[in-house]
């Protein structure tokens, strides 16, 4: 199974991804910032949250962002589920996105980044692209704004996929600062499907 974590390139291009939303309170704020900055992102939404926030999914789509799935439950036990159960969760979340935006997502990020043989079986023939990441801020564990920023910039490489969370207030607060620092370092933020040269949705 191929997990797409970055691309090898010398061009200073990267993609931003946000996991674990949509969050009723924080995601709209983030969308406002991204709109002001004019930068694209990909949201790996949890199905059970997407179900309650379909209007946010619509807004993400209309604002030009991509939506991928991140399981329905995001359960701590996800990696212990059967292949059939995992596949059901992927389809369920993917259908929810379809109901909101009329497109069926092909981007899937496993909860907790766990890849195991059961998941591999669940994905077989599904058409999903498995998306990992190459740069993470650990914004769910250390919530000091400077720490989050330093971690990203210190390890930054061309072709990176950056993992953030739209459920963490500090992440929303640093986004403008981060975009500016990336720009100063000569980086361009591009859509994930362009970075990886793949389709984000079923045609
Ligand atoms: Zn997650």
PDB file of C-alpha atoms and ligand atoms in Angstrom:
ATOM      1  CA  UNK A   1       0.000   0.000   0.000  1.00  0.00           C
ATOM      2  CA  UNK A   2       1.324   3.363  -1.017  1.00  0.00           C
ATOM      3  CA  UNK A   3       1.142   6.116   1.594  1.00  0.00           C
ATOM      4  CA  UNK A   4       1.710   9.548   0.101  1.00  0.00           C
ATOM      5  CA  UNK A   5       3.675  11.611   2.626  1.00  0.00           C
ATOM      6  CA  UNK A   6       5.402  14.200   0.437  1.00  0.00           C
ATOM      7  CA  UNK A   7       6.852  14.695  -3.044  1.00  0.00           C
ATOM      8  CA  UNK A   8      10.449  14.858  -4.073  1.00  0.00           C
ATOM      9  CA  UNK A   9      10.997  18.248  -5.631  1.00  0.00           C
ATOM     10  CA  UNK A  10      13.409  21.110  -5.547  1.00  0.00           C
ATOM     11  CA  UNK A  11      10.603  23.624  -5.953  1.00  0.00           C
ATOM     12  CA  UNK A  12       9.663  25.290  -2.702  1.00  0.00           C
ATOM     13  CA  UNK A  13       6.069  24.087  -2.703  1.00  0.00           C
ATOM     14  CA  UNK A  14       4.167  22.588   0.217  1.00  0.00           C
ATOM     15  CA  UNK A  15       0.575  21.698   1.153  1.00  0.00           C
ATOM     16  CA  UNK A  16      -1.310  22.356   4.380  1.00  0.00           C
ATOM     17  CA  UNK A  17      -3.633  19.766   5.887  1.00  0.00           C
ATOM     18  CA  UNK A  18      -5.958  20.067   8.875  1.00  0.00           C
ATOM     19  CA  UNK A  19      -7.234  16.979  10.696  1.00  0.00           C
ATOM     20  CA  UNK A  20      -9.991  16.129  13.159  1.00  0.00           C
ATOM     21  CA  UNK A  21     -12.567  18.829  12.337  1.00  0.00           C
ATOM     22  CA  UNK A  22     -14.822  20.325  11.388  1.00  0.00           C
ATOM     23  CA  UNK A  23     -15.113  22.213  14.645  1.00  0.00           C
ATOM     24  CA  UNK A  24     -18.176  24.380  14.921  1.00  0.00           C
ATOM     25  CA  UNK A  25     -16.327  27.211  16.601  1.00  0.00           C
ATOM     26  CA  UNK A  26     -12.724  27.031  15.338  1.00  0.00           C
ATOM     27  CA  UNK A  27     -13.048  25.882  11.729  1.00  0.00           C
ATOM     28  CA  UNK A  28     -14.995  29.000  10.618  1.00  0.00           C
ATOM     29  CA  UNK A  29     -12.248  31.184  12.137  1.00  0.00           C
ATOM     30  CA  UNK A  30      -9.589  29.239  10.295  1.00  0.00           C
ATOM     31  CA  UNK A  31     -11.568  29.525   7.057  1.00  0.00           C
ATOM     32  CA  UNK A  32     -11.714  33.301   7.558  1.00  0.00           C
ATOM     33  CA  UNK A  33      -7.920  33.446   7.960  1.00  0.00           C
ATOM     34  CA  UNK A  34      -7.272  31.219   4.955  1.00  0.00           C
ATOM     35  CA  UNK A  35      -9.601  33.389   2.909  1.00  0.00           C
ATOM     36  CA  UNK A  36      -7.778  36.570   3.955  1.00  0.00           C
ATOM     37  CA  UNK A  37      -4.436  34.964   3.179  1.00  0.00           C
ATOM     38  CA  UNK A  38      -5.646  33.449  -0.091  1.00  0.00           C
ATOM     39  CA  UNK A  39      -4.101  30.065   0.659  1.00  0.00           C
ATOM     40  CA  UNK A  40      -5.531  26.599  -0.020  1.00  0.00           C
ATOM     41  CA  UNK A  41      -5.796  23.758   2.475  1.00  0.00           C
ATOM     42  CA  UNK A  42      -7.083  20.212   2.742  1.00  0.00           C
ATOM     43  CA  UNK A  43      -9.411  19.199   5.559  1.00  0.00           C
ATOM     44  CA  UNK A  44      -9.411  15.574   6.703  1.00  0.00           C
ATOM     45  CA  UNK A  45     -12.805  15.546   8.373  1.00  0.00           C
ATOM     46  CA  UNK A  46     -14.089  13.091  10.936  1.00  0.00           C
ATOM     47  CA  UNK A  47     -17.430  11.687   9.699  1.00  0.00           C
ATOM     48  CA  UNK A  48     -19.374  12.093  12.919  1.00  0.00           C
ATOM     49  CA  UNK A  49     -18.379  15.766  13.095  1.00  0.00           C
ATOM     50  CA  UNK A  50     -19.008  16.338   9.385  1.00  0.00           C
ATOM     51  CA  UNK A  51     -22.524  14.991   9.859  1.00  0.00           C
ATOM     52  CA  UNK A  52     -23.329  17.827  12.258  1.00  0.00           C
ATOM     53  CA  UNK A  53     -21.502  20.514  10.256  1.00  0.00           C
ATOM     54  CA  UNK A  54     -22.418  20.020   6.614  1.00  0.00           C
ATOM     55  CA  UNK A  55     -22.641  23.764   6.044  1.00  0.00           C
ATOM     56  CA  UNK A  56     -18.972  24.046   7.031  1.00  0.00           C
ATOM     57  CA  UNK A  57     -18.084  21.391   4.468  1.00  0.00           C
ATOM     58  CA  UNK A  58     -19.973  23.365   1.842  1.00  0.00           C
ATOM     59  CA  UNK A  59     -18.053  26.491   2.809  1.00  0.00           C
ATOM     60  CA  UNK A  60     -14.680  24.703   2.636  1.00  0.00           C
ATOM     61  CA  UNK A  61     -15.552  23.537  -0.860  1.00  0.00           C
ATOM     62  CA  UNK A  62     -16.832  26.918  -2.034  1.00  0.00           C
ATOM     63  CA  UNK A  63     -13.707  28.573  -0.623  1.00  0.00           C
ATOM     64  CA  UNK A  64     -11.610  26.300  -2.859  1.00  0.00           C
ATOM     65  CA  UNK A  65     -10.290  23.900  -0.225  1.00  0.00           C
ATOM     66  CA  UNK A  66     -10.203  20.127  -0.567  1.00  0.00           C
ATOM     67  CA  UNK A  67     -12.009  17.691   1.707  1.00  0.00           C
ATOM     68  CA  UNK A  68     -10.719  14.241   2.544  1.00  0.00           C
ATOM     69  CA  UNK A  69     -11.969  11.683   5.041  1.00  0.00           C
ATOM     70  CA  UNK A  70     -10.440  10.659   8.343  1.00  0.00           C
ATOM     71  CA  UNK A  71     -12.801   7.778   9.341  1.00  0.00           C
ATOM     72  CA  UNK A  72     -16.260   8.171  10.832  1.00  0.00           C
ATOM     73  CA  UNK A  73     -15.541   7.561  14.506  1.00  0.00           C
ATOM     74  CA  UNK A  74     -11.826   8.384  14.898  1.00  0.00           C
ATOM     75  CA  UNK A  75     -12.043   5.759  17.626  1.00  0.00           C
ATOM     76  CA  UNK A  76      -9.010   4.929  19.780  1.00  0.00           C
ATOM     77  CA  UNK A  77      -9.647   1.361  18.733  1.00  0.00           C
ATOM     78  CA  UNK A  78      -9.766   2.022  14.997  1.00  0.00           C
ATOM     79  CA  UNK A  79      -6.645  -0.023  14.262  1.00  0.00           C
ATOM     80  CA  UNK A  80      -8.240  -3.022  16.010  1.00  0.00           C
ATOM     81  CA  UNK A  81     -11.433  -2.955  13.912  1.00  0.00           C
ATOM     82  CA  UNK A  82     -12.084  -5.513  11.182  1.00  0.00           C
ATOM     83  CA  UNK A  83     -11.383  -4.595   7.566  1.00  0.00           C
ATOM     84  CA  UNK A  84     -15.133  -4.557   6.896  1.00  0.00           C
ATOM     85  CA  UNK A  85     -15.725  -2.142   9.765  1.00  0.00           C
ATOM     86  CA  UNK A  86     -12.923   0.173   8.610  1.00  0.00           C
ATOM     87  CA  UNK A  87     -14.219   0.139   5.044  1.00  0.00           C
ATOM     88  CA  UNK A  88     -17.732   0.906   6.271  1.00  0.00           C
ATOM     89  CA  UNK A  89     -16.426   3.954   8.154  1.00  0.00           C
ATOM     90  CA  UNK A  90     -14.555   5.193   5.087  1.00  0.00           C
ATOM     91  CA  UNK A  91     -17.625   4.833   2.882  1.00  0.00           C
ATOM     92  CA  UNK A  92     -19.881   6.380   5.513  1.00  0.00           C
ATOM     93  CA  UNK A  93     -17.703   9.489   5.874  1.00  0.00           C
ATOM     94  CA  UNK A  94     -17.132   9.703   2.175  1.00  0.00           C
ATOM     95  CA  UNK A  95     -20.926   9.618   1.572  1.00  0.00           C
ATOM     96  CA  UNK A  96     -21.400  12.428   4.072  1.00  0.00           C
ATOM     97  CA  UNK A  97     -18.977  14.595   2.131  1.00  0.00           C
ATOM     98  CA  UNK A  98     -20.835  13.703  -1.069  1.00  0.00           C
ATOM     99  CA  UNK A  99     -24.133  14.788   0.511  1.00  0.00           C
ATOM    100  CA  UNK A 100     -22.588  18.140   1.442  1.00  0.00           C
ATOM    101  CA  UNK A 101     -20.649  19.044  -1.720  1.00  0.00           C
ATOM    102  CA  UNK A 102     -21.772  16.606  -4.411  1.00  0.00           C
ATOM    103  CA  UNK A 103     -18.307  15.079  -4.799  1.00  0.00           C
ATOM    104  CA  UNK A 104     -16.986  11.815  -3.440  1.00  0.00           C
ATOM    105  CA  UNK A 105     -13.572  12.231  -1.840  1.00  0.00           C
ATOM    106  CA  UNK A 106     -10.654   9.990  -2.699  1.00  0.00           C
ATOM    107  CA  UNK A 107      -8.258  11.370  -0.106  1.00  0.00           C
ATOM    108  CA  UNK A 108      -8.118   9.314   3.079  1.00  0.00           C
ATOM    109  CA  UNK A 109      -5.924   9.855   6.090  1.00  0.00           C
ATOM    110  CA  UNK A 110      -6.032   7.027   8.640  1.00  0.00           C
ATOM    111  CA  UNK A 111      -6.787   8.112  12.211  1.00  0.00           C
ATOM    112  CA  UNK A 112      -3.593   8.350  14.301  1.00  0.00           C
ATOM    113  CA  UNK A 113      -1.640   7.676  11.099  1.00  0.00           C
ATOM    114  CA  UNK A 114      -1.900   3.979  11.825  1.00  0.00           C
ATOM    115  CA  UNK A 115      -1.241   1.692   8.898  1.00  0.00           C
ATOM    116  CA  UNK A 116      -1.641  -2.030   9.473  1.00  0.00           C
ATOM    117  CA  UNK A 117      -2.485  -5.128   7.398  1.00  0.00           C
ATOM    118  CA  UNK A 118      -6.182  -4.887   8.343  1.00  0.00           C
ATOM    119  CA  UNK A 119      -6.350  -1.351   6.971  1.00  0.00           C
ATOM    120  CA  UNK A 120      -4.452  -2.446   3.902  1.00  0.00           C
ATOM    121  CA  UNK A 121      -7.165  -5.056   3.280  1.00  0.00           C
ATOM    122  CA  UNK A 122      -9.911  -2.508   3.938  1.00  0.00           C
ATOM    123  CA  UNK A 123      -8.441  -0.187   1.311  1.00  0.00           C
ATOM    124  CA  UNK A 124      -8.025  -2.812  -1.387  1.00  0.00           C
ATOM    125  CA  UNK A 125     -10.006  -1.841  -4.464  1.00  0.00           C
ATOM    126  CA  UNK A 126     -11.470   1.223  -2.717  1.00  0.00           C
ATOM    127  CA  UNK A 127      -9.783   3.813  -4.920  1.00  0.00           C
ATOM    128  CA  UNK A 128      -8.765   5.907  -1.892  1.00  0.00           C
ATOM    129  CA  UNK A 129      -5.367   7.586  -1.897  1.00  0.00           C
ATOM    130  CA  UNK A 130      -3.784   7.151   1.539  1.00  0.00           C
ATOM    131  CA  UNK A 131      -2.337  10.472   2.636  1.00  0.00           C
ATOM    132  CA  UNK A 132       0.307  10.746   5.331  1.00  0.00           C
ATOM    133  CA  UNK A 133       2.460  13.756   6.149  1.00  0.00           C
ATOM    134  CA  UNK A 134       6.147  14.679   6.277  1.00  0.00           C
ATOM    135  CA  UNK A 135       6.052  17.602   8.656  1.00  0.00           C
ATOM    136  CA  UNK A 136       4.043  17.825  11.843  1.00  0.00           C
ATOM    137  CA  UNK A 137       3.835  20.471  14.499  1.00  0.00           C
ATOM    138  CA  UNK A 138       2.570  18.175  17.254  1.00  0.00           C
ATOM    139  CA  UNK A 139       0.027  20.935  17.789  1.00  0.00           C
ATOM    140  CA  UNK A 140      -2.201  18.578  19.771  1.00  0.00           C
ATOM    141  CA  UNK A 141       0.470  18.016  22.408  1.00  0.00           C
ATOM    142  CA  UNK A 142       2.458  21.230  22.747  1.00  0.00           C
ATOM    143  CA  UNK A 143       0.218  24.213  22.475  1.00  0.00           C
ATOM    144  CA  UNK A 144       2.768  26.970  22.809  1.00  0.00           C
ATOM    145  CA  UNK A 145       2.405  29.055  19.672  1.00  0.00           C
ATOM    146  CA  UNK A 146       6.160  29.613  19.230  1.00  0.00           C
ATOM    147  CA  UNK A 147       6.865  25.903  19.632  1.00  0.00           C
ATOM    148  CA  UNK A 148       4.349  24.988  16.946  1.00  0.00           C
ATOM    149  CA  UNK A 149       5.845  27.516  14.526  1.00  0.00           C
ATOM    150  CA  UNK A 150       9.457  26.582  15.236  1.00  0.00           C
ATOM    151  CA  UNK A 151       8.794  22.877  14.749  1.00  0.00           C
ATOM    152  CA  UNK A 152       7.275  23.407  11.333  1.00  0.00           C
ATOM    153  CA  UNK A 153       9.922  25.787  10.061  1.00  0.00           C
ATOM    154  CA  UNK A 154      12.894  23.913  11.459  1.00  0.00           C
ATOM    155  CA  UNK A 155      12.077  20.734   9.547  1.00  0.00           C
ATOM    156  CA  UNK A 156      10.625  22.290   6.431  1.00  0.00           C
ATOM    157  CA  UNK A 157      11.546  20.673   3.099  1.00  0.00           C
ATOM    158  CA  UNK A 158      10.306  21.327  -0.444  1.00  0.00           C
ATOM    159  CA  UNK A 159       7.374  19.022  -1.222  1.00  0.00           C
ATOM    160  CA  UNK A 160       6.262  18.702   2.401  1.00  0.00           C
ATOM    161  CA  UNK A 161       2.748  17.854   3.516  1.00  0.00           C
ATOM    162  CA  UNK A 162       2.184  19.669   6.802  1.00  0.00           C
ATOM    163  CA  UNK A 163      -0.104  18.186   9.439  1.00  0.00           C
ATOM    164  CA  UNK A 164      -2.096  20.574  11.626  1.00  0.00           C
ATOM    165  CA  UNK A 165      -5.428  20.396  13.449  1.00  0.00           C
ATOM    166  CA  UNK A 166      -8.377  22.759  13.082  1.00  0.00           C
ATOM    167  CA  UNK A 167      -9.488  21.732  16.556  1.00  0.00           C
ATOM    168  CA  UNK A 168      -6.648  23.532  18.362  1.00  0.00           C
ATOM    169  CA  UNK A 169      -7.135  27.250  19.129  1.00  0.00           C
ATOM    170  CA  UNK A 170      -3.367  27.980  19.063  1.00  0.00           C
ATOM    171  CA  UNK A 171      -3.104  26.564  15.555  1.00  0.00           C
ATOM    172  CA  UNK A 172      -5.789  28.952  14.353  1.00  0.00           C
ATOM    173  CA  UNK A 173      -3.946  31.826  16.048  1.00  0.00           C
ATOM    174  CA  UNK A 174      -0.589  31.125  14.409  1.00  0.00           C
ATOM    175  CA  UNK A 175      -1.819  30.530  10.870  1.00  0.00           C
ATOM    176  CA  UNK A 176      -1.281  34.087   9.639  1.00  0.00           C
ATOM    177  CA  UNK A 177       2.141  34.224  11.235  1.00  0.00           C
ATOM    178  CA  UNK A 178       3.028  30.862   9.739  1.00  0.00           C
ATOM    179  CA  UNK A 179       1.908  31.848   6.240  1.00  0.00           C
ATOM    180  CA  UNK A 180       4.084  34.959   6.468  1.00  0.00           C
ATOM    181  CA  UNK A 181       7.151  33.021   7.644  1.00  0.00           C
ATOM    182  CA  UNK A 182       6.666  30.452   4.883  1.00  0.00           C
ATOM    183  CA  UNK A 183       6.408  33.241   2.349  1.00  0.00           C
ATOM    184  CA  UNK A 184       9.589  34.862   3.676  1.00  0.00           C
ATOM    185  CA  UNK A 185      11.365  31.518   3.359  1.00  0.00           C
ATOM    186  CA  UNK A 186      10.324  31.432  -0.303  1.00  0.00           C
ATOM    187  CA  UNK A 187       7.678  28.723   0.007  1.00  0.00           C
ATOM    188  CA  UNK A 188       4.432  28.586  -1.894  1.00  0.00           C
ATOM    189  CA  UNK A 189       1.393  26.828  -0.426  1.00  0.00           C
ATOM    190  CA  UNK A 190      -0.344  24.776  -3.112  1.00  0.00           C
ATOM    191  CA  UNK A 191      -3.421  22.486  -3.112  1.00  0.00           C
ATOM    192  CA  UNK A 192      -2.653  18.915  -2.045  1.00  0.00           C
ATOM    193  CA  UNK A 193      -3.994  17.363  -5.268  1.00  0.00           C
ATOM    194  CA  UNK A 194      -1.692  19.607  -7.317  1.00  0.00           C
ATOM    195  CA  UNK A 195       1.297  18.828  -5.089  1.00  0.00           C
ATOM    196  CA  UNK A 196       0.744  15.077  -5.433  1.00  0.00           C
ATOM    197  CA  UNK A 197      -0.668  15.187  -8.973  1.00  0.00           C
ATOM    198  CA  UNK A 198      -3.687  13.045  -8.048  1.00  0.00           C
ATOM    199  CA  UNK A 199      -7.482  13.474  -8.106  1.00  0.00           C
ATOM    200  CA  UNK A 200      -9.066  14.542  -4.836  1.00  0.00           C
ATOM    201  CA  UNK A 201     -12.529  13.373  -5.866  1.00  0.00           C
ATOM    202  CA  UNK A 202     -14.171  10.645  -7.920  1.00  0.00           C
ATOM    203  CA  UNK A 203     -14.764  11.838 -11.464  1.00  0.00           C
TER     204      UNK A 203
HETATM  205 ZN1  LIG B   1      -6.878  12.554  13.685  1.00  0.00          ZN
END
